[in-house]
PDB file of C-alpha atoms in Angstrom:
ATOM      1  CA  UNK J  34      -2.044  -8.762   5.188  1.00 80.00           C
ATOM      2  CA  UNK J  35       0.275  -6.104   5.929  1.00 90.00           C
ATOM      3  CA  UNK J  36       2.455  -3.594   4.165  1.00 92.00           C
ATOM      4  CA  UNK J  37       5.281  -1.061   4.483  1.00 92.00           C
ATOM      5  CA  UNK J  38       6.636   1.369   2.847  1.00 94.00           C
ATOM      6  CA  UNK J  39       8.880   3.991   2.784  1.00 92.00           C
ATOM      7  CA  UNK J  40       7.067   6.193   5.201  1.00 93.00           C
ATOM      8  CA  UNK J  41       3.833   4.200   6.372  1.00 96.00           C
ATOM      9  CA  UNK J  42       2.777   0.471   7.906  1.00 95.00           C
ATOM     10  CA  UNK J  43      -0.638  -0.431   6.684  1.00 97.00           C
ATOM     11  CA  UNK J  44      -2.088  -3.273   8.764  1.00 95.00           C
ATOM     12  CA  UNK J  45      -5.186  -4.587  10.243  1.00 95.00           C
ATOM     13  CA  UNK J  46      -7.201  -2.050  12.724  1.00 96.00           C
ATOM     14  CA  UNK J  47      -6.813  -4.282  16.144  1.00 95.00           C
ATOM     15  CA  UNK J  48      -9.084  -3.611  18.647  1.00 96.00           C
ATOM     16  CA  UNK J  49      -6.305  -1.402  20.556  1.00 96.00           C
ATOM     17  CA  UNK J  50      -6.522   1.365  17.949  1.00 97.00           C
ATOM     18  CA  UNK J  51     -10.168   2.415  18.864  1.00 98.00           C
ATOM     19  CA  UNK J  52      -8.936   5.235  21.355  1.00 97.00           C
ATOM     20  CA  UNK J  53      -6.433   6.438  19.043  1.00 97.00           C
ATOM     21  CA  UNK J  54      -9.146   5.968  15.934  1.00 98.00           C
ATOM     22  CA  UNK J  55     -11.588   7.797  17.558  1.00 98.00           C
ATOM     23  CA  UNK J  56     -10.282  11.207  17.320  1.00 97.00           C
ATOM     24  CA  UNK J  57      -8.164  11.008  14.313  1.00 97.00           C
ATOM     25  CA  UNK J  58     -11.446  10.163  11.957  1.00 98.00           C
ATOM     26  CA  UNK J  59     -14.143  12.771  13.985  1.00 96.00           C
ATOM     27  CA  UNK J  60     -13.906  15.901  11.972  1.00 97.00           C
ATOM     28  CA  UNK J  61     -16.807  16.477   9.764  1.00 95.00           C
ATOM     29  CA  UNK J  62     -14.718  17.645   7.082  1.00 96.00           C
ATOM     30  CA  UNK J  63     -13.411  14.339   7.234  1.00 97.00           C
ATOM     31  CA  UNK J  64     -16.659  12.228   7.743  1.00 96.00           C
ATOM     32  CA  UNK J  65     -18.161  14.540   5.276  1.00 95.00           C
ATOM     33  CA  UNK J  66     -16.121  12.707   2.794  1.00 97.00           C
ATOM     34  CA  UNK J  67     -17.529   9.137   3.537  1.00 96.00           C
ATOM     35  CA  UNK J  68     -20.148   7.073   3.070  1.00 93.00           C
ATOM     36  CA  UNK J  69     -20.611   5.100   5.724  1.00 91.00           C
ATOM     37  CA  UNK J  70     -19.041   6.532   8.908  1.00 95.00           C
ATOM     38  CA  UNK J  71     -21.582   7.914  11.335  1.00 95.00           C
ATOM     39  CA  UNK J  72     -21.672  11.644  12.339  1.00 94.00           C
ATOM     40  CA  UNK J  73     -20.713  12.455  15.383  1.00 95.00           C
ATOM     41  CA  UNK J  74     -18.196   9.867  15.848  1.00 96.00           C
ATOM     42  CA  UNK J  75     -17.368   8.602  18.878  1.00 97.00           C
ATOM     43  CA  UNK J  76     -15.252   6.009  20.790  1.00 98.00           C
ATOM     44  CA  UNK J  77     -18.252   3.658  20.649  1.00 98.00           C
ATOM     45  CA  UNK J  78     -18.262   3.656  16.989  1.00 97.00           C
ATOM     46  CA  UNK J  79     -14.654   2.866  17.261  1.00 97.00           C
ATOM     47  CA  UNK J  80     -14.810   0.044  18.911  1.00 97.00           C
ATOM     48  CA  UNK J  81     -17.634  -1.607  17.011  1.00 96.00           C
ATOM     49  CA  UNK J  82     -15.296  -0.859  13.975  1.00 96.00           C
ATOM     50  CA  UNK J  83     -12.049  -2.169  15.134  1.00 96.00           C
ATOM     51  CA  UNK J  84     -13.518  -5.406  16.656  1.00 94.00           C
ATOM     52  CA  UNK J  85     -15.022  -6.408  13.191  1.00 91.00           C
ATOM     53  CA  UNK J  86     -13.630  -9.947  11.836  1.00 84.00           C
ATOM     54  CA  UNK J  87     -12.224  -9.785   8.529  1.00 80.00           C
ATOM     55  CA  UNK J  88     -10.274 -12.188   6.692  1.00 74.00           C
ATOM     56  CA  UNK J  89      -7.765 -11.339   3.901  1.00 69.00           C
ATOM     57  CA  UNK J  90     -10.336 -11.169   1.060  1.00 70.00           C
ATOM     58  CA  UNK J  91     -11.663  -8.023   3.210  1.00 77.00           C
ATOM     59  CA  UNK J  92      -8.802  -5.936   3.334  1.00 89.00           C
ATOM     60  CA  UNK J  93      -9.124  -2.951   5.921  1.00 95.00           C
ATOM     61  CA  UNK J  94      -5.769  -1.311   7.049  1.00 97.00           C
ATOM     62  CA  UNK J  95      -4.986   1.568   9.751  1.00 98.00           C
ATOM     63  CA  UNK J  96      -2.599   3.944   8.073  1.00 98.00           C
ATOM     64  CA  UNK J  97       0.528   4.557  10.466  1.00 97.00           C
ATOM     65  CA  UNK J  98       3.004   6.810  10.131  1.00 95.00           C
ATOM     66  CA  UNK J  99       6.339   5.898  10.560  1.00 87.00           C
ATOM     67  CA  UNK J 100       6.912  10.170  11.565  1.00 68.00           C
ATOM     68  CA  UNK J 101       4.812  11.472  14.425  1.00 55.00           C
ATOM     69  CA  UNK J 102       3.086  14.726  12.705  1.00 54.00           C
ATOM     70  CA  UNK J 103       4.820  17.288  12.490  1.00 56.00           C
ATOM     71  CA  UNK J 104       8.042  16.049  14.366  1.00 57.00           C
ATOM     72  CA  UNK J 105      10.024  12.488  14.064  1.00 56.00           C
ATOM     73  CA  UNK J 106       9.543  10.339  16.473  1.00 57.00           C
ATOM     74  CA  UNK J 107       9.986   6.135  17.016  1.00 61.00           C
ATOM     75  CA  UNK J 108       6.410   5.056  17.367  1.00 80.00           C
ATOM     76  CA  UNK J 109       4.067   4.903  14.345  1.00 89.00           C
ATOM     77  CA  UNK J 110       1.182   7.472  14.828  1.00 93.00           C
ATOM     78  CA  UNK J 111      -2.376   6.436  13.067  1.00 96.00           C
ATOM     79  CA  UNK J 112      -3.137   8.450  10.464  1.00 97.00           C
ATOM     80  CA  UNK J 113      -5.435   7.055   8.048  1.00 98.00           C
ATOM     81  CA  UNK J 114      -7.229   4.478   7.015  1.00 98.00           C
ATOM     82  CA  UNK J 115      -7.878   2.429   3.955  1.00 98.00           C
ATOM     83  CA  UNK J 116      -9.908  -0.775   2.406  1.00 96.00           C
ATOM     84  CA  UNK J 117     -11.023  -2.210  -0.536  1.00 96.00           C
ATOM     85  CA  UNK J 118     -14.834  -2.868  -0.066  1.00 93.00           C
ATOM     86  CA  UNK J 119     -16.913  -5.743  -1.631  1.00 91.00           C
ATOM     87  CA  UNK J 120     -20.091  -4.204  -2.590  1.00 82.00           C
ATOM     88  CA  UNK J 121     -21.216  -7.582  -4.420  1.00 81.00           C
ATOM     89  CA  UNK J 122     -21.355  -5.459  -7.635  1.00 84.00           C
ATOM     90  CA  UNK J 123     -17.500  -5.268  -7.988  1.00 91.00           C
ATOM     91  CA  UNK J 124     -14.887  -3.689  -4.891  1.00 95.00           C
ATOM     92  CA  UNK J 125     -14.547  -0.350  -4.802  1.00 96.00           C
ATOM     93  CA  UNK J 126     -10.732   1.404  -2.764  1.00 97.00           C
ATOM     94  CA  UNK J 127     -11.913   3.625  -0.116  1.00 97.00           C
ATOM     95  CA  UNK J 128      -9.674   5.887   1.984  1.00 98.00           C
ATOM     96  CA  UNK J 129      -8.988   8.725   4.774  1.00 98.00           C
ATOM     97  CA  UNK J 130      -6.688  10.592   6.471  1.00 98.00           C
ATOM     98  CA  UNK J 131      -6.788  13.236   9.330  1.00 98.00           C
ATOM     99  CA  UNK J 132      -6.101  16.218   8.546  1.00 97.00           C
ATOM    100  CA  UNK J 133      -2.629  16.935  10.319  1.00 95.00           C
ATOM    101  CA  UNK J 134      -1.466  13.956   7.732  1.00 96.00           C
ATOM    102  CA  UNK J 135      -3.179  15.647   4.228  1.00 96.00           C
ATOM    103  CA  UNK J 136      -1.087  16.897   1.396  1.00 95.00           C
ATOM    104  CA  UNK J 137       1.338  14.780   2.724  1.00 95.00           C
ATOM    105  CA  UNK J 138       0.994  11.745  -0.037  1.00 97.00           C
ATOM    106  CA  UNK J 139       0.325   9.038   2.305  1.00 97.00           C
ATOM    107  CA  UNK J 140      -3.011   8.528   0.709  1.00 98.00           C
ATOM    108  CA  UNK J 141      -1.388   7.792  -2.749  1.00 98.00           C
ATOM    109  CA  UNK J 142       1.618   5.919  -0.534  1.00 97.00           C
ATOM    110  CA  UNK J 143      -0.888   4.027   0.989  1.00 98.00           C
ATOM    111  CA  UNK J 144      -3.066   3.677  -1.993  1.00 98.00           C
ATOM    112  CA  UNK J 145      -0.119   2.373  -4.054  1.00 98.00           C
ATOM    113  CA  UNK J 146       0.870  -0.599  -1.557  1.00 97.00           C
ATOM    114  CA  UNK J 147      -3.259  -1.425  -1.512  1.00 97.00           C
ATOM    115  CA  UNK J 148      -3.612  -1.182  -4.926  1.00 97.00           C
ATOM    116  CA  UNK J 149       0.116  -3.712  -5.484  1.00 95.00           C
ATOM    117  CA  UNK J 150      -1.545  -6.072  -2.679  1.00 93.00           C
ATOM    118  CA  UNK J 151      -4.538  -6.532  -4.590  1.00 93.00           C
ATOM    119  CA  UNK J 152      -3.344  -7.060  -8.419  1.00 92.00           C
ATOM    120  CA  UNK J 153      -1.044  -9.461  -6.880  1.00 90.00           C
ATOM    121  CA  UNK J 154      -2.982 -11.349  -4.047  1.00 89.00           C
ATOM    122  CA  UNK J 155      -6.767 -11.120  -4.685  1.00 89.00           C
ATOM    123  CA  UNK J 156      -8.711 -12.667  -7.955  1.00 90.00           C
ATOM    124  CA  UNK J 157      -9.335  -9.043  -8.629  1.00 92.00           C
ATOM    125  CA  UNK J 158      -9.767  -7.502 -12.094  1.00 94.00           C
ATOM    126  CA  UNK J 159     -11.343  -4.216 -11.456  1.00 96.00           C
ATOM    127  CA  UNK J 160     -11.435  -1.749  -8.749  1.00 97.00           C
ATOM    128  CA  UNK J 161     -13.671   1.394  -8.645  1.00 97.00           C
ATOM    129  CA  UNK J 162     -13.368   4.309  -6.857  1.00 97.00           C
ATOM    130  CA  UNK J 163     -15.353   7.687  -6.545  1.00 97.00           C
ATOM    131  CA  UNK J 164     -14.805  11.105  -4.303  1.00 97.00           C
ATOM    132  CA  UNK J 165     -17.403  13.421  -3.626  1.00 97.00           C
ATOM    133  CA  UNK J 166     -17.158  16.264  -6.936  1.00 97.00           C
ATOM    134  CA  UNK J 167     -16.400  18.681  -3.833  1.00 97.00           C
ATOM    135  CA  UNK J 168     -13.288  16.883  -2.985  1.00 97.00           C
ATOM    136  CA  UNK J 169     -10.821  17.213  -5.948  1.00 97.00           C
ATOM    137  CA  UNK J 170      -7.652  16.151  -3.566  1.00 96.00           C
ATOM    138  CA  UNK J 171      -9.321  12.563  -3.764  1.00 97.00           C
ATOM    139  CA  UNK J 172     -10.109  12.408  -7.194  1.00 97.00           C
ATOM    140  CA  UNK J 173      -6.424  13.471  -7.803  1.00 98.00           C
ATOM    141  CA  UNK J 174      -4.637  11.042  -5.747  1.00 98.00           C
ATOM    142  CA  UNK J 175      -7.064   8.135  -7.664  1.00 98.00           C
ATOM    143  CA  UNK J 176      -5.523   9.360 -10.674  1.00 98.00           C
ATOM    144  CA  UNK J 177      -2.195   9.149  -9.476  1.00 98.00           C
ATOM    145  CA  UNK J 178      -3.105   5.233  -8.452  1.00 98.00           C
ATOM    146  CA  UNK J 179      -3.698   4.806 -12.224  1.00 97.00           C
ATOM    147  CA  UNK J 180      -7.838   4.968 -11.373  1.00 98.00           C
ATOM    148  CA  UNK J 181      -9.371   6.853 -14.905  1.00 97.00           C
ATOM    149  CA  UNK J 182     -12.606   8.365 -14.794  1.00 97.00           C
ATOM    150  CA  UNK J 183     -15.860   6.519 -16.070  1.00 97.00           C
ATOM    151  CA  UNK J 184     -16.967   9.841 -17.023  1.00 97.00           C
ATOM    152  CA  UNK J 185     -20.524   8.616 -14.488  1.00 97.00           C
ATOM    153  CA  UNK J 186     -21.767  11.494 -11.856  1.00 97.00           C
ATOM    154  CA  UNK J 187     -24.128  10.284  -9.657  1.00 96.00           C
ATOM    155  CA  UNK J 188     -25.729  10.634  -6.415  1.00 97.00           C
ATOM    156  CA  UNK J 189     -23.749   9.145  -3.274  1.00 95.00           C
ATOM    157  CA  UNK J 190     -25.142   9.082   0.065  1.00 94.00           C
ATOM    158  CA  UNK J 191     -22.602  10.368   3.015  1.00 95.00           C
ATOM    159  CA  UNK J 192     -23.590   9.797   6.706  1.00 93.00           C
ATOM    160  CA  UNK J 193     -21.727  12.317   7.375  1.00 93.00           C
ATOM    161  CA  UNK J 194     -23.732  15.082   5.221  1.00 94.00           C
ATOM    162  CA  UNK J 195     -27.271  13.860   6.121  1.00 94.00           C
ATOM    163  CA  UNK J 196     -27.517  12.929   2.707  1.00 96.00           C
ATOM    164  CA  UNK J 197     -26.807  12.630  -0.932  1.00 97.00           C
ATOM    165  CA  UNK J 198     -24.207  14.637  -3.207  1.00 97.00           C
ATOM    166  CA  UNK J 199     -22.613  14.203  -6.365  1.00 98.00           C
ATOM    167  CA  UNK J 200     -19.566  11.514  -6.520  1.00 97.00           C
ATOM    168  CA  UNK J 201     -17.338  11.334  -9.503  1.00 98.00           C
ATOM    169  CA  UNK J 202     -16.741   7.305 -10.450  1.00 98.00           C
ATOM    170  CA  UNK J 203     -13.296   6.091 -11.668  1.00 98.00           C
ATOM    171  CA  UNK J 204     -11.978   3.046 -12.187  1.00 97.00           C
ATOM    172  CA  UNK J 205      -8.823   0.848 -12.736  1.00 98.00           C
ATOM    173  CA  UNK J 206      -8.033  -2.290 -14.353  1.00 96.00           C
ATOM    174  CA  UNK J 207      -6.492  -4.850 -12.398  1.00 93.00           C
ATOM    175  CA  UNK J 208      -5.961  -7.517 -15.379  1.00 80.00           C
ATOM    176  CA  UNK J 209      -2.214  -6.571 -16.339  1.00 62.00           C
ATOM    177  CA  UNK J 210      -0.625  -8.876 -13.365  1.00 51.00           C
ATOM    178  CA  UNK J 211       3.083  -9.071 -13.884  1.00 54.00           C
ATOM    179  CA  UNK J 212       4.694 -11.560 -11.532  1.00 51.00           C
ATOM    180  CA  UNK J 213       5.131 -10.127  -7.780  1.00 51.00           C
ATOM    181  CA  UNK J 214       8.756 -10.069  -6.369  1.00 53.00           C
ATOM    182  CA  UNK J 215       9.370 -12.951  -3.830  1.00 49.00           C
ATOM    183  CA  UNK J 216      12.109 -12.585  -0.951  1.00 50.00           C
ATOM    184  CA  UNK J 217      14.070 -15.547  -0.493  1.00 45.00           C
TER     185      UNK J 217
END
């Protein structure tokens, strides 16, 4: 799958986008804000990560930028990344961004396409998300995907942090599927 909007392209990671990955996702305040990402990152961990099969009930997109940060320019620049993750309890919308691309709103850009592909593509009813109670910014762009909070704190383990920390849980409901707009 692949999506664009106004500002962004979201598509599959390729193999390609390791040395560009790489450095865009290894800042600890960054990876501090994961789960599953390893700390330090390197170009290794890249490349394991973009060479992953995944099929379109797996979907993992790189963020681009249609703007190269700060100036315009013609060639997307990564900037993110984003995926809805089967946990085989129920898939949960995960999500980053370098920092040269936050406060931005290419998270909740991004975040709306995902969310659009989803209700529309994928048998789907709920998604759950969570940030880190920490990280506000995240909670507050899963808000403005329509995500409510459970009103659950619990423990999440971050890589990143060499541990556990408190994670806020939200969730949205997925069942309200109006018809999708088709291009002739």
């Amino acid at each position: 799958m692949f999506a664009r909007t106004k500002r962004l392209t979201l598509r599959p990671f390729w193999p390609e986008d390791a040395a560009a990955l790489a450095p865009r996702i290894a800042y600890s305040e960054v990876i501090g804000m994961l789960a599953q990402v390893p700390w330090p990152y390197t170009l290794a961990d890249a490349e394991g990560f973009t060479a992953r099969a995944r099929d379109a009930a797996d979907p993992c997109f790189a963020i681009l930028a249609h703007e190269t940060l700060p100036q315009h320019a013609a060639p997307p620049t990564l900037v993110g990344g984003i995926a809805v993750i089967d946990h085989g309890e129920g898939h949960e919308l995960g999500y980053w961004l370098t920092p040269s691309a936050w406060g931005r709103g290419y998270a909740t850009e991004a975040g709306h396409a995902v969310v659009d592909m989803v209700r529309h593509a994928l048998p789907i009813e709920r998604l759950t998300g969570w940030h880190f109670a920490d990280n506000p910014a995240s909670g507050r762009v899963l808000r403005k995907l329509g995500f409510r909070d459970t009103g659950r704190r619990e423990p999440r383990a971050s890589r990143g942090r060499g541990g556990k920390a408190e994670a806020v849980v939200m969730e949205l409901d997925l069942g309200d599927r109006a018809p999708m707009p088709m291009a002739a």
